[in-house]
C-alpha positions as a LaTeX table, in Angstrom:
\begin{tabular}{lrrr}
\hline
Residue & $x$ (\AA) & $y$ (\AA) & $z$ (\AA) \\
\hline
Unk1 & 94.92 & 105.39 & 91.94 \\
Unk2 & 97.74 & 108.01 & 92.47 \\
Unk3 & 101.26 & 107.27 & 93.48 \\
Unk4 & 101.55 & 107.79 & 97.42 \\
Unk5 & 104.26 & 109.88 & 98.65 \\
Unk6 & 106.34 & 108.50 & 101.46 \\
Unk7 & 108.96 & 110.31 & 103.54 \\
Unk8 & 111.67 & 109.00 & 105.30 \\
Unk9 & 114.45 & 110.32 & 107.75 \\
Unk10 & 116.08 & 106.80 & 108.80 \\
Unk11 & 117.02 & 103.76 & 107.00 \\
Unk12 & 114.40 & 101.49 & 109.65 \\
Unk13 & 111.83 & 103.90 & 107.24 \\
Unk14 & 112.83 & 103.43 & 104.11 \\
Unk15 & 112.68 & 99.71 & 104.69 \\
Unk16 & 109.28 & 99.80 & 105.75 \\
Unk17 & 107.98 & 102.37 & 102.98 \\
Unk18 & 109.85 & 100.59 & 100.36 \\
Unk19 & 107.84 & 97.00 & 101.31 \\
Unk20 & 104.62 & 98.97 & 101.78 \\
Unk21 & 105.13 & 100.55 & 97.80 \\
Unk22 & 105.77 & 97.08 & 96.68 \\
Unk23 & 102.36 & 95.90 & 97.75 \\
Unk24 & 100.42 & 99.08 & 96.82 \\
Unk25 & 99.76 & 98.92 & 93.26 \\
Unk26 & 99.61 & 102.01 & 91.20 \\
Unk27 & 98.50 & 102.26 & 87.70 \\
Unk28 & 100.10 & 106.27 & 87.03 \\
Unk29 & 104.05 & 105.28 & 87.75 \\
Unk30 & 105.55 & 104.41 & 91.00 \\
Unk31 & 105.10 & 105.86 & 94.10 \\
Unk32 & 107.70 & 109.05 & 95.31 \\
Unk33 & 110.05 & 108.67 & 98.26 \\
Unk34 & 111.58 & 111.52 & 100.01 \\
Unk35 & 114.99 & 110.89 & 101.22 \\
Unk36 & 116.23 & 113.24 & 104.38 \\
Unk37 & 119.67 & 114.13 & 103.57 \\
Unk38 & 120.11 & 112.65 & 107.47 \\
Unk39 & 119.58 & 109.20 & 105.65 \\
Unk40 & 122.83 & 107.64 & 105.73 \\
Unk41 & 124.54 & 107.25 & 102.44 \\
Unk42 & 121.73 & 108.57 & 100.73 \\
Unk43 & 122.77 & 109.39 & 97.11 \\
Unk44 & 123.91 & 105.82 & 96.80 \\
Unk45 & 120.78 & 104.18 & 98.46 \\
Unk46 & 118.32 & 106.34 & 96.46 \\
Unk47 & 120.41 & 105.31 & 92.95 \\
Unk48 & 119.73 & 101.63 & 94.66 \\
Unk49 & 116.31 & 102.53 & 94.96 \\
Unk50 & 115.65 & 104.07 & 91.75 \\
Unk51 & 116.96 & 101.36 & 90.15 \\
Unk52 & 114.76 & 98.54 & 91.40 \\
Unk53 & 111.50 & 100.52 & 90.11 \\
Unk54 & 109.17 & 100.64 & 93.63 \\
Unk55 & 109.58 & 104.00 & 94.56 \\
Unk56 & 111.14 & 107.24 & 92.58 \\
Unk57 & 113.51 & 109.17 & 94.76 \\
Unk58 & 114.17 & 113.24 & 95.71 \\
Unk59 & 116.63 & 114.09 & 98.32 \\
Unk60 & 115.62 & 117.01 & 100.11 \\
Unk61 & 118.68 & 118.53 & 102.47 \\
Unk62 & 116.72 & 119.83 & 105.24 \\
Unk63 & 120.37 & 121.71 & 106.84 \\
Unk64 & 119.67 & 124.45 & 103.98 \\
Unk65 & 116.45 & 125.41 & 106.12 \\
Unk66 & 117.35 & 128.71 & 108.47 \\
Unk67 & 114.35 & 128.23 & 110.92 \\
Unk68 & 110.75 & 129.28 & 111.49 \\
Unk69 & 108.78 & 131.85 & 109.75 \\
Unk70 & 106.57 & 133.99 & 112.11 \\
Unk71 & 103.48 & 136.92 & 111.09 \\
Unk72 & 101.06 & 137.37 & 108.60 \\
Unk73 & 101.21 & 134.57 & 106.28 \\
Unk74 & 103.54 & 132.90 & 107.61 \\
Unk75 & 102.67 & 129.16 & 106.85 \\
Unk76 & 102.64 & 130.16 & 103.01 \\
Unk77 & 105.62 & 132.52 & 103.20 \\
Unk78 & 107.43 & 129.85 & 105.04 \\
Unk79 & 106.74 & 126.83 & 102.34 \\
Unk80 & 107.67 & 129.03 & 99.39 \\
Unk81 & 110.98 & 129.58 & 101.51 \\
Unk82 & 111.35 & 126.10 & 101.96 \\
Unk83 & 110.96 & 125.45 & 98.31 \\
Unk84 & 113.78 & 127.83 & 97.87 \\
Unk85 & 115.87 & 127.10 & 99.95 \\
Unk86 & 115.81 & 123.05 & 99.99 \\
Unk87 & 114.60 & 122.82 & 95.97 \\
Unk88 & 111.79 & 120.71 & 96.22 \\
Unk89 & 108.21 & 121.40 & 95.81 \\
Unk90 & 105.26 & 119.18 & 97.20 \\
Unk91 & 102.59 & 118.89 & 94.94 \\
Unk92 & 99.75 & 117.95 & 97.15 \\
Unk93 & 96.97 & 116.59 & 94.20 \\
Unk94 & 99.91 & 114.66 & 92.41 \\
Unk95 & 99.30 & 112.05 & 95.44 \\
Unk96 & 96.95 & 109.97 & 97.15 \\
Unk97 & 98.55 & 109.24 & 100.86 \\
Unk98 & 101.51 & 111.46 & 102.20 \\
Unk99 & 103.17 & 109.72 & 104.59 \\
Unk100 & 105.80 & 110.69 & 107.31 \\
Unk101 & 107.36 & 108.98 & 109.93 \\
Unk102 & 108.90 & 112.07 & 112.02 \\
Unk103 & 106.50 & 115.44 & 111.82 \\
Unk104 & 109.08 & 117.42 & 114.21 \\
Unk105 & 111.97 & 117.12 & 111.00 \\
Unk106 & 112.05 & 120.73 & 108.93 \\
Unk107 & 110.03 & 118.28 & 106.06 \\
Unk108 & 107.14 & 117.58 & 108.56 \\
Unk109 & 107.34 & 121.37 & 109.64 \\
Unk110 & 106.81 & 121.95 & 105.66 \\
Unk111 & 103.63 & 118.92 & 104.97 \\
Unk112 & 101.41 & 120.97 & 107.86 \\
Unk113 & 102.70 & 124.56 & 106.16 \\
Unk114 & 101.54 & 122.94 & 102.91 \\
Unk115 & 97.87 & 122.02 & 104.52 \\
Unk116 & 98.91 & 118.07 & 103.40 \\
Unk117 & 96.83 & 115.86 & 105.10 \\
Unk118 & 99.62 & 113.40 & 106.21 \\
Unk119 & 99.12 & 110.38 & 107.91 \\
Unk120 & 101.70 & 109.55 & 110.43 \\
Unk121 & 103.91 & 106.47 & 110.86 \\
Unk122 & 105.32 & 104.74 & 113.54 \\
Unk123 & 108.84 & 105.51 & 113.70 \\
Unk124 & 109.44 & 102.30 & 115.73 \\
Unk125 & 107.46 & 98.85 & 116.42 \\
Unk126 & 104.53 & 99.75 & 119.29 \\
Unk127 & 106.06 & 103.51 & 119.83 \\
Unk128 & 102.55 & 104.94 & 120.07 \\
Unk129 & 101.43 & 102.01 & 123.29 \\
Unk130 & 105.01 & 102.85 & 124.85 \\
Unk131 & 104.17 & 103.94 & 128.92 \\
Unk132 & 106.36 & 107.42 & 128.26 \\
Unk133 & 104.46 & 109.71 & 125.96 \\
Unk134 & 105.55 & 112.81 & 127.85 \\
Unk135 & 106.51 & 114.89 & 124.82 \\
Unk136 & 102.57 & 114.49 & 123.50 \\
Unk137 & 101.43 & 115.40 & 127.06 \\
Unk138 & 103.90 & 118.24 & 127.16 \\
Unk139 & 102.80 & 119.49 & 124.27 \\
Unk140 & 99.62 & 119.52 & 124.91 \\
Unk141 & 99.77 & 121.26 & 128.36 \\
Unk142 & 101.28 & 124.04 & 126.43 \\
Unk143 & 99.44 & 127.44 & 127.13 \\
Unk144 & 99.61 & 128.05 & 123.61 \\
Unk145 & 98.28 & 124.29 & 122.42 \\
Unk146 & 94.67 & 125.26 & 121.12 \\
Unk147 & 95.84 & 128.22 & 118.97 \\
Unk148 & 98.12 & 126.19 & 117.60 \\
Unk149 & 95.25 & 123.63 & 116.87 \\
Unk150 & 93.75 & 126.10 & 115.13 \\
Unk151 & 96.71 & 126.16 & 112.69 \\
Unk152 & 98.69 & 129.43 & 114.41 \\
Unk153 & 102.15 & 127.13 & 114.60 \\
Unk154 & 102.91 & 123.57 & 114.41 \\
Unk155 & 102.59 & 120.62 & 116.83 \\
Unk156 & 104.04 & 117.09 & 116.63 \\
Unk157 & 103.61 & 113.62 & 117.17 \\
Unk158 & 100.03 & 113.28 & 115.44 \\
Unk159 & 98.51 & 116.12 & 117.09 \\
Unk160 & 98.98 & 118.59 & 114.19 \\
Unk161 & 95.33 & 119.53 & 112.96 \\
Unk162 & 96.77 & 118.84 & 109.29 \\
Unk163 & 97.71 & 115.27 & 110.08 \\
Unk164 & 94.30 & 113.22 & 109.72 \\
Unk165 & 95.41 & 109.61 & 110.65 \\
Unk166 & 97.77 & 108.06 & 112.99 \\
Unk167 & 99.19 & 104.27 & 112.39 \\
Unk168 & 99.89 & 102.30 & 115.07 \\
Unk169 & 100.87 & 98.64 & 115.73 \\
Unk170 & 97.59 & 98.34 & 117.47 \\
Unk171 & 95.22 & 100.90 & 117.19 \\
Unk172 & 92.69 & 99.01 & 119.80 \\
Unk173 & 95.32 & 99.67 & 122.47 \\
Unk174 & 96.52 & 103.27 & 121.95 \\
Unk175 & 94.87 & 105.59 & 124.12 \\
Unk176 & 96.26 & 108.93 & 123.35 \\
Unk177 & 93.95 & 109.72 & 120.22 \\
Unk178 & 90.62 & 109.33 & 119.50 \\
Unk179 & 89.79 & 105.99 & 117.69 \\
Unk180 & 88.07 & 107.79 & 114.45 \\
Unk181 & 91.98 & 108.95 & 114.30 \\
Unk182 & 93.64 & 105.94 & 114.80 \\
Unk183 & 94.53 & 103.02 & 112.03 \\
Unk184 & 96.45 & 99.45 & 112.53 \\
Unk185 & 99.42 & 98.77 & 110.40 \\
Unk186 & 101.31 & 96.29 & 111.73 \\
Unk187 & 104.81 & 96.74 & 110.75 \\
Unk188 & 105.90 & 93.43 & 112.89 \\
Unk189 & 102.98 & 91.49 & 110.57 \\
Unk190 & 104.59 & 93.49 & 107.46 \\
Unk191 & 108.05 & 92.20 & 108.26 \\
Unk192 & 106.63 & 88.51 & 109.21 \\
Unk193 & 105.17 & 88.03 & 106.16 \\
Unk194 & 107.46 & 89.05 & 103.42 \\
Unk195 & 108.02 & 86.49 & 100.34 \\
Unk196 & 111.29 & 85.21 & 99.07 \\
Unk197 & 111.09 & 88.15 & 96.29 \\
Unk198 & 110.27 & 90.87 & 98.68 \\
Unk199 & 113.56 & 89.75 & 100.86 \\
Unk200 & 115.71 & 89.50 & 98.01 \\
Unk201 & 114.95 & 92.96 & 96.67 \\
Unk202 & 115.61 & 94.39 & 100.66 \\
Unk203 & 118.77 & 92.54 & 100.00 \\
Unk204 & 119.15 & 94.84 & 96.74 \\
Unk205 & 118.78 & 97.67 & 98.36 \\
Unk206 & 120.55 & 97.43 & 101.75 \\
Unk207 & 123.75 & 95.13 & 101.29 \\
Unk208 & 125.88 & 96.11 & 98.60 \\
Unk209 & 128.05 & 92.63 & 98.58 \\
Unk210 & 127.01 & 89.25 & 97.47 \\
Unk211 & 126.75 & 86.88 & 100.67 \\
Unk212 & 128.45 & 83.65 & 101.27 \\
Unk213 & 126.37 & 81.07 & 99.44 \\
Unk214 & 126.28 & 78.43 & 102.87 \\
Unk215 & 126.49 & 80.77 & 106.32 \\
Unk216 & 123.86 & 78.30 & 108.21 \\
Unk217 & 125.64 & 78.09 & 111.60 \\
Unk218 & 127.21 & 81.26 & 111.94 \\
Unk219 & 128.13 & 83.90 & 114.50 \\
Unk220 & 126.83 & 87.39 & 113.88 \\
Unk221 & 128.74 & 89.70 & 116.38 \\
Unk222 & 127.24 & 92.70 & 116.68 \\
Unk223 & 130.08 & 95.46 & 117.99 \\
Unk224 & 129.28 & 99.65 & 119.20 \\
Unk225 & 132.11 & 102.34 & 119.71 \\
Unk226 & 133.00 & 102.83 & 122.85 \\
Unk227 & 135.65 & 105.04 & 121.30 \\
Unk228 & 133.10 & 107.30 & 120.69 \\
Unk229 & 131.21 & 106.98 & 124.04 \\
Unk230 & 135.30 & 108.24 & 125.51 \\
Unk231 & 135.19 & 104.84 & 127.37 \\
Unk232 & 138.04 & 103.55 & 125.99 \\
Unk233 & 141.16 & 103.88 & 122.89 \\
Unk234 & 140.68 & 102.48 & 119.62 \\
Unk235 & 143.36 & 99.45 & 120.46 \\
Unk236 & 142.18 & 98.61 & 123.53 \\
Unk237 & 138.36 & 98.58 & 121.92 \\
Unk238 & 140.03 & 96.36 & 118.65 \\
Unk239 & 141.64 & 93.72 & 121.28 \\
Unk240 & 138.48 & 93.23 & 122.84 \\
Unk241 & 136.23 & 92.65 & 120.49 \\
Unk242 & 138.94 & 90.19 & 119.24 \\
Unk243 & 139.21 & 88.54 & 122.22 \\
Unk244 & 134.93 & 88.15 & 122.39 \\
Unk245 & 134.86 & 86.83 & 118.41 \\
Unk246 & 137.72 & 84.32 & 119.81 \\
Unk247 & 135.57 & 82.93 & 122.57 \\
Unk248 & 132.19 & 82.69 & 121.39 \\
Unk249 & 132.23 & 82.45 & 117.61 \\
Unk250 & 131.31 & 79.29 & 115.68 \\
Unk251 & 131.50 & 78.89 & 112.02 \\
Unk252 & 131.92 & 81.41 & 109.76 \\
Unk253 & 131.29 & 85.47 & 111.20 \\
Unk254 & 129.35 & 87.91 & 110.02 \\
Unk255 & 129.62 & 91.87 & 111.39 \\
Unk256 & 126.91 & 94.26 & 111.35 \\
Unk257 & 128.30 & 97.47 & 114.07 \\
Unk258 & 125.98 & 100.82 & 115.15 \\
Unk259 & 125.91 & 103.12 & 111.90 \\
Unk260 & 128.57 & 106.01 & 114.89 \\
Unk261 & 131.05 & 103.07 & 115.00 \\
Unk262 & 133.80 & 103.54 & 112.12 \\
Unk263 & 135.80 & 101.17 & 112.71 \\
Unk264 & 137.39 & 98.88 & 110.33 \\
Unk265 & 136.09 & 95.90 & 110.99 \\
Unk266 & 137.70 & 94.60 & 107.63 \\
Unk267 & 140.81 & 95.10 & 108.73 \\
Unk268 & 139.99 & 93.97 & 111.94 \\
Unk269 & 138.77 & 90.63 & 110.92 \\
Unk270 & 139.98 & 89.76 & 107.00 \\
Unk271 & 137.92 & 87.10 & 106.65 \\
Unk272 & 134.44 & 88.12 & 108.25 \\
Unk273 & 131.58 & 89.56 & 106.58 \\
Unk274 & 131.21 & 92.97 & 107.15 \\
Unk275 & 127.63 & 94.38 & 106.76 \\
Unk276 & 126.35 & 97.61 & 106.25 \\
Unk277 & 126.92 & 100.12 & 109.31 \\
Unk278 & 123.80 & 101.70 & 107.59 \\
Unk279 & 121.34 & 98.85 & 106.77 \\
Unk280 & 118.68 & 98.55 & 109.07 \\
Unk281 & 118.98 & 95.26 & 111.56 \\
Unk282 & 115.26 & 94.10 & 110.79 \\
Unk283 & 117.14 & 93.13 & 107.41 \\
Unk284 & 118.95 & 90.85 & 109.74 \\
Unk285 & 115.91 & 89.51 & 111.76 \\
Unk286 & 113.98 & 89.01 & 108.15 \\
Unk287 & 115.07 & 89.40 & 105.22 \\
Unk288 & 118.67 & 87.10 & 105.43 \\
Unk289 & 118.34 & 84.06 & 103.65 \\
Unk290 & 120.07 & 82.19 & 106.60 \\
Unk291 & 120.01 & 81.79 & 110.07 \\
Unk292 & 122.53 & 82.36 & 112.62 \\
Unk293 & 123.73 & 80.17 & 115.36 \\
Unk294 & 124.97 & 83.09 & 117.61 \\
Unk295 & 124.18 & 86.42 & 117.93 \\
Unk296 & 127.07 & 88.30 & 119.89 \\
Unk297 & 126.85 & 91.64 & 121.42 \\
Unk298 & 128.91 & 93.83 & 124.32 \\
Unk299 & 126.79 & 96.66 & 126.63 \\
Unk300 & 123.58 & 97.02 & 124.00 \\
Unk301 & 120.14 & 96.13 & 124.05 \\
Unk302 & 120.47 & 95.79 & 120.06 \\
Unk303 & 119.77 & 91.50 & 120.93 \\
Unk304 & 116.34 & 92.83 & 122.46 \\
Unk305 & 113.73 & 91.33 & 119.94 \\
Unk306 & 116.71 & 89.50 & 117.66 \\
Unk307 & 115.15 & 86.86 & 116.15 \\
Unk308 & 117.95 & 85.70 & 113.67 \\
Unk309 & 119.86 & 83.21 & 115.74 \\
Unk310 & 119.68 & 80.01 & 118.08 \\
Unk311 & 121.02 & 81.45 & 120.66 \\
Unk312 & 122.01 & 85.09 & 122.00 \\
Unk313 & 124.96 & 86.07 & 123.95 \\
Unk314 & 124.90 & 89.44 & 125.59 \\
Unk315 & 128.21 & 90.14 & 127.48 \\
Unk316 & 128.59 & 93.84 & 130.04 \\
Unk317 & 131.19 & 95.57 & 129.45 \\
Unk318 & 133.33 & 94.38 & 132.64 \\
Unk319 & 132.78 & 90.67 & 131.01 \\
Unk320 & 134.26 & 91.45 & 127.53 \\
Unk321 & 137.00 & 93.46 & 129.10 \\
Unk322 & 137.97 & 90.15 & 131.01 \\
Unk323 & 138.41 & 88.43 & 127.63 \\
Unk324 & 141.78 & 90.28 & 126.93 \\
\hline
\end{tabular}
């Protein structure tokens, strides 16, 4: 069998394609990830990659990409541009699946210029049985859907006539394609299931510190920037999450903030562990050899789902402002 290609614009994708690799065997060299330059830290996380031996990386920076091609040609006229411009070429018989998570990104714009045949992922748990799918139904009200059907421009989401399957976390219960199109892959299952080795290599890959040997028992406060949302300064955001680690944390305490927060949380709290801004929090829910007592978090919905700990405490923002 071929290598697959796999092509990813978030971390929450590279974790997935990097597990689903893993299990597919290939006999001709490992399979090829595409790293968006929007990938946070990317040269470092595809050295991290290449090193563990699932998956060979290529960045592709999609910013060097001027816009669309139109007129005669334009599909092939725009790919060669592409190829250019960005300085990598897709070589569709090198690969047995291409898969993408986001067909609206300049690289998804390039697979249906390219003719590629992609199957497309889920970009999050259930998003194709979510009740809002008005962007598909936009699109498709679109006076100018069925030429574009007929390959005269692009469309998203799975309705692209060069995408031929569509994954979903149940197939049975997505009603916006027809079931020939449709396929289950289970990314919750995927994630349920890993083995000790599978975890530890995630580990490889997404945390670039050892962890404490013995953190059974500990708090895992889980901080955003409000700085950055203008609701507040720096030191009056850095007193209060202070004043919320004071209150509910037991045993030691872990860190892991939204990848927009900069704050230094080091500083902040010398003794805590600070995770990866960038590492995707299903490492936390299941790949962590530990578990946590308390989950902590101010004004998010980041706790929705959170599996990792005894118990979760989600404070408003009125609440944690009391604290001070």
């Amino acid at each position: 069998m071929k290598p697959n290609l796999y092509i990813c614009h978030t971390a929450y994708q590279v974790l997935v394609d990097l597990l689903r690799a893993g299990r597919c065997a290939c006999e001709n060299g490992p399979h090829t990830m595409v790293l968006s330059a929007s990938v946070p830290d990317t040269a470092a996380l595809a050295a991290r990659l290449d090193a563990a031996g699932v998956v060979k990386t290529v960045i592709v920076d999609e910013t060097k990409w001027p816009g669309t091609v139109t007129g005669p040609f334009a599909h092939q006229r725009a790919a060669r541009a592409f190829e250019k411009l960005c300085g990598w070429k897709f070589d569709r018989a090198a690969y047995e699946n291409v898969y993408i998570h986001n067909d609206w990104s300049v690289l998804g714009r390039y697979m249906q210029d390219c003719r590629a045949g992609y199957i497309l992922c889920e970009d999050t748990f259930g998003s194709t049985l979510g009740p809002d799918q008005h962007l598909v139904t936009d699109q498709r009200a679109a006076a100018d859907f069925a030429a574009k059907q007929r390959g005269k421009g692009y469309l998203y989401w799975g309705d692209s006539p060069w995408c031929v399957r569509i994954e979903s976390e149940d197939a049975a219960k997505c009603t916006l394609f027809p079931a020939a199109r449709m396929v289950t892959d289970s990314k919750a299952i995927l994630l349920e299931s890993l083995t000790d080795a599978e975890k530890a290599l995630v580990r490889r890959i997404f945390l670039t510190q050892p962890l404490p040997e013995k953190a059974d028992g500990a708090t895992l406060l889980l901080p955003r920037s409000f700085v950055a949302d203008g609701l507040m300064t720096q030191g009056q955001q850095d007193a209060m999450f202070k004043a919320v680690a004071e209150k509910y944390a037991v045993g030691s305490l872990f860190i892991k903030t939204h990848p927009r927060d900069t704050t230094d949380y080091k500083a902040l709290f010398p003794d805590a562990t600070v995770l990866e801004r960038t590492m995707p929090s299903e490492v936390l829910n299941f790949c962590l050899p530990f578990h946590f007592a308390r989950a902590v978090t101010v004004q998010s919905f980041v706790l929705r789902g959170f599996t990792a700990a005894d118990e979760k405490i989600h404070l408003t923002l009125d609440e944690a402002r009391a604290l001070v």
